[in-house]
mmCIF file of C-alpha atoms in Angstrom:
data_model
loop_
_atom_site.group_PDB
_atom_site.id
_atom_site.type_symbol
_atom_site.label_atom_id
_atom_site.label_comp_id
_atom_site.label_asym_id
_atom_site.label_seq_id
_atom_site.Cartn_x
_atom_site.Cartn_y
_atom_site.Cartn_z
ATOM 1 C CA MET A 231 5.345 14.508 3.410
ATOM 2 C CA GLN A 232 3.965 17.818 2.268
ATOM 3 C CA ARG A 233 5.035 19.482 5.499
ATOM 4 C CA HIS A 234 8.596 18.099 5.553
ATOM 5 C CA ALA A 235 9.499 17.642 1.882
ATOM 6 C CA SER A 236 7.123 19.813 -0.122
ATOM 7 C CA GLU A 237 9.856 20.704 -2.619
ATOM 8 C CA LEU A 238 10.413 17.009 -3.379
ATOM 9 C CA VAL A 239 6.895 15.633 -3.569
ATOM 10 C CA GLU A 240 3.571 16.330 -5.147
ATOM 11 C CA PRO A 241 1.261 14.595 -2.696
ATOM 12 C CA TRP A 242 -2.229 13.647 -3.712
ATOM 13 C CA ALA A 243 -4.470 11.592 -1.499
ATOM 14 C CA ALA A 244 -7.888 10.195 -2.197
ATOM 15 C CA THR A 245 -10.714 9.002 -0.067
ATOM 16 C CA GLU A 246 -12.149 5.610 -0.891
ATOM 17 C CA ARG A 247 -14.867 7.268 -3.013
ATOM 18 C CA GLN A 248 -12.318 9.313 -4.959
ATOM 19 C CA ALA A 249 -9.798 6.508 -5.503
ATOM 20 C CA ALA A 250 -10.848 5.763 -9.081
ATOM 21 C CA GLY A 251 -10.198 9.410 -9.964
ATOM 22 C CA ILE A 252 -6.489 8.874 -9.406
ATOM 23 C CA LEU A 253 -6.191 7.135 -12.755
ATOM 24 C CA ALA A 254 -7.973 9.953 -14.561
ATOM 25 C CA ARG A 255 -5.937 12.704 -12.876
ATOM 26 C CA PRO A 256 -3.730 14.410 -15.430
ATOM 27 C CA ARG A 257 -0.039 14.360 -14.545
ATOM 28 C CA ALA A 258 2.641 16.602 -15.927
ATOM 29 C CA ARG A 259 5.148 13.875 -15.113
ATOM 30 C CA LYS A 260 5.170 10.323 -13.858
ATOM 31 C CA PRO A 261 5.668 9.858 -10.118
ATOM 32 C CA SER A 262 8.879 8.302 -8.835
ATOM 33 C CA ILE A 263 7.154 6.727 -5.810
ATOM 34 C CA LEU A 264 3.692 5.347 -5.097
ATOM 35 C CA LEU A 265 3.052 5.238 -1.359
ATOM 36 C CA ARG A 266 0.287 2.996 -0.080
ATOM 37 C CA VAL A 267 -0.813 3.701 3.480
ATOM 38 C CA GLY A 268 -3.539 1.483 4.781
ATOM 39 C CA TYR A 269 -5.599 -0.895 2.684
ATOM 40 C CA ARG A 270 -3.300 -3.807 3.352
ATOM 41 C CA PRO A 271 -2.491 -5.970 0.346
ATOM 42 C CA GLY A 272 -4.213 -9.314 0.168
ATOM 43 C CA ALA A 273 -7.302 -8.441 2.200
ATOM 44 C CA PRO A 274 -9.960 -11.034 1.319
ATOM 45 C CA THR A 275 -12.876 -8.575 1.492
ATOM 46 C CA VAL A 276 -14.614 -7.008 -1.504
ATOM 47 C CA ARG A 277 -13.175 -3.641 -0.500
ATOM 48 C CA GLY A 278 -9.682 -5.114 -0.140
ATOM 49 C CA ARG A 279 -9.806 -6.877 -3.510
ATOM 50 C CA THR A 280 -11.106 -3.690 -5.128
ATOM 51 C CA PHE A 281 -8.256 -1.639 -3.697
ATOM 52 C CA ASP A 282 -5.710 -4.258 -4.774
ATOM 53 C CA ALA A 283 -7.093 -4.027 -8.325
ATOM 54 C CA LEU A 284 -6.825 -0.237 -8.195
ATOM 55 C CA TRP A 285 -3.243 -0.547 -6.892
ATOM 56 C CA ARG A 286 -2.336 -2.747 -9.876
ATOM 57 C CA LEU A 287 -3.811 -0.129 -12.240
ATOM 58 C CA LEU A 288 -1.935 2.664 -10.485
ATOM 59 C CA ARG A 289 1.330 0.747 -10.727
ATOM 60 C CA ALA A 290 0.777 0.087 -14.420
ATOM 61 C CA SER A 291 -0.012 3.742 -15.130
ATOM 62 C CA ALA A 292 2.899 5.084 -13.050
ATOM 63 C CA GLY A 293 5.702 3.699 -15.196
ATOM 64 C CA ASP A 294 8.838 2.991 -13.172
ATOM 65 C CA ALA A 295 7.513 4.430 -9.887
ATOM 66 C CA LEU A 296 8.716 2.541 -6.818
ATOM 67 C CA PRO A 297 5.742 0.985 -5.003
ATOM 68 C CA ILE A 298 6.031 1.384 -1.227
ATOM 69 C CA HIS A 299 3.734 0.027 1.472
ATOM 70 C CA TYR A 300 3.632 1.800 4.834
ATOM 71 C CA TRP A 301 2.211 -0.508 7.490
ATOM 72 C CA ILE A 302 0.359 0.695 10.557
ATOM 73 C CA GLY A 303 -0.878 -1.330 13.513
ATOM 74 C CA SER A 304 -4.319 -2.358 12.301
ATOM 75 C CA ASP A 305 -3.002 -3.402 8.883
ATOM 76 C CA VAL A 306 -0.473 -5.718 10.483
ATOM 77 C CA LEU A 307 -2.991 -7.140 12.959
ATOM 78 C CA ASN A 308 -5.518 -7.921 10.234
ATOM 79 C CA THR A 309 -2.880 -9.379 7.916
ATOM 80 C CA LEU A 310 -1.630 -11.723 10.639
ATOM 81 C CA ARG A 311 -5.203 -12.826 11.331
ATOM 82 C CA ASP A 312 -5.925 -13.411 7.633
ATOM 83 C CA ALA A 313 -2.652 -15.321 7.210
ATOM 84 C CA SER A 314 -3.438 -17.606 10.155
ATOM 85 C CA LEU A 315 -6.815 -18.401 8.573
ATOM 86 C CA GLY A 316 -5.313 -18.921 5.103
ATOM 87 C CA HIS A 317 -7.381 -16.056 3.693
ATOM 88 C CA LEU A 318 -4.736 -13.875 2.035
ATOM 89 C CA THR A 319 -5.159 -13.332 -1.700
ATOM 90 C CA ARG A 320 -2.602 -13.463 -4.514
ATOM 91 C CA ALA A 321 -2.164 -9.701 -4.167
ATOM 92 C CA PHE A 322 -0.383 -10.364 -0.879
ATOM 93 C CA ASP A 323 2.125 -12.659 -2.566
ATOM 94 C CA ALA A 324 2.798 -10.004 -5.222
ATOM 95 C CA ALA A 325 3.236 -7.332 -2.537
ATOM 96 C CA ARG A 326 6.012 -9.340 -0.853
ATOM 97 C CA ARG A 327 8.329 -8.301 -3.697
ATOM 98 C CA GLU A 328 7.679 -4.591 -3.139
ATOM 99 C CA THR A 329 9.243 -2.174 -0.643
ATOM 100 C CA HIS A 330 7.789 -2.077 2.883
ATOM 101 C CA PHE A 331 8.113 0.238 5.865
ATOM 102 C CA ALA A 332 6.492 -0.277 9.249
ATOM 103 C CA GLY A 333 5.455 2.357 11.764
ATOM 104 C CA ALA A 334 7.324 0.591 14.576
ATOM 105 C CA PRO A 335 10.076 -2.045 14.950
ATOM 106 C CA TRP A 336 7.706 -4.613 16.463
ATOM 107 C CA LEU A 337 5.389 -4.259 13.443
ATOM 108 C CA ALA A 338 8.315 -5.064 11.147
ATOM 109 C CA GLU A 339 9.069 -8.151 13.270
ATOM 110 C CA GLU A 340 5.450 -9.297 13.056
ATOM 111 C CA LEU A 341 5.383 -8.774 9.287
ATOM 112 C CA ALA A 342 8.506 -10.930 8.940
ATOM 113 C CA THR A 343 6.469 -13.890 10.235
ATOM 114 C CA VAL A 344 4.328 -13.716 7.079
ATOM 115 C CA GLY A 345 7.182 -13.078 4.650
ATOM 116 C CA ILE A 346 7.155 -9.273 4.492
ATOM 117 C CA ASP A 347 10.603 -7.715 4.872
ATOM 118 C CA ALA A 348 9.804 -4.253 6.315
ATOM 119 C CA GLU A 349 12.129 -1.597 7.622
#
């Protein structure tokens, strides 16, 4: 995004260890979009639940920012596995109402099988 639309975006990415610092980061203005890449919603692991909690805090602090999920292959694979085992959390159900993009058409088709409408 920085390479192709630097005049439109103020990208800021965090490693897992820095993620909590996002909330403390001073902002001159509220973002218009929150883009989540990786850390699939609804992961039943401690790490997944922690990131879902952080995502909820980010959304609350970002005002009217549009939440967008960008799905990559491993996220889709693990979500399908968790869904088949009945292990998805409530965060997954909440994420269904958000905007989703997939890295490939076949990933969007696979996500549709678990109720995610991705472009």
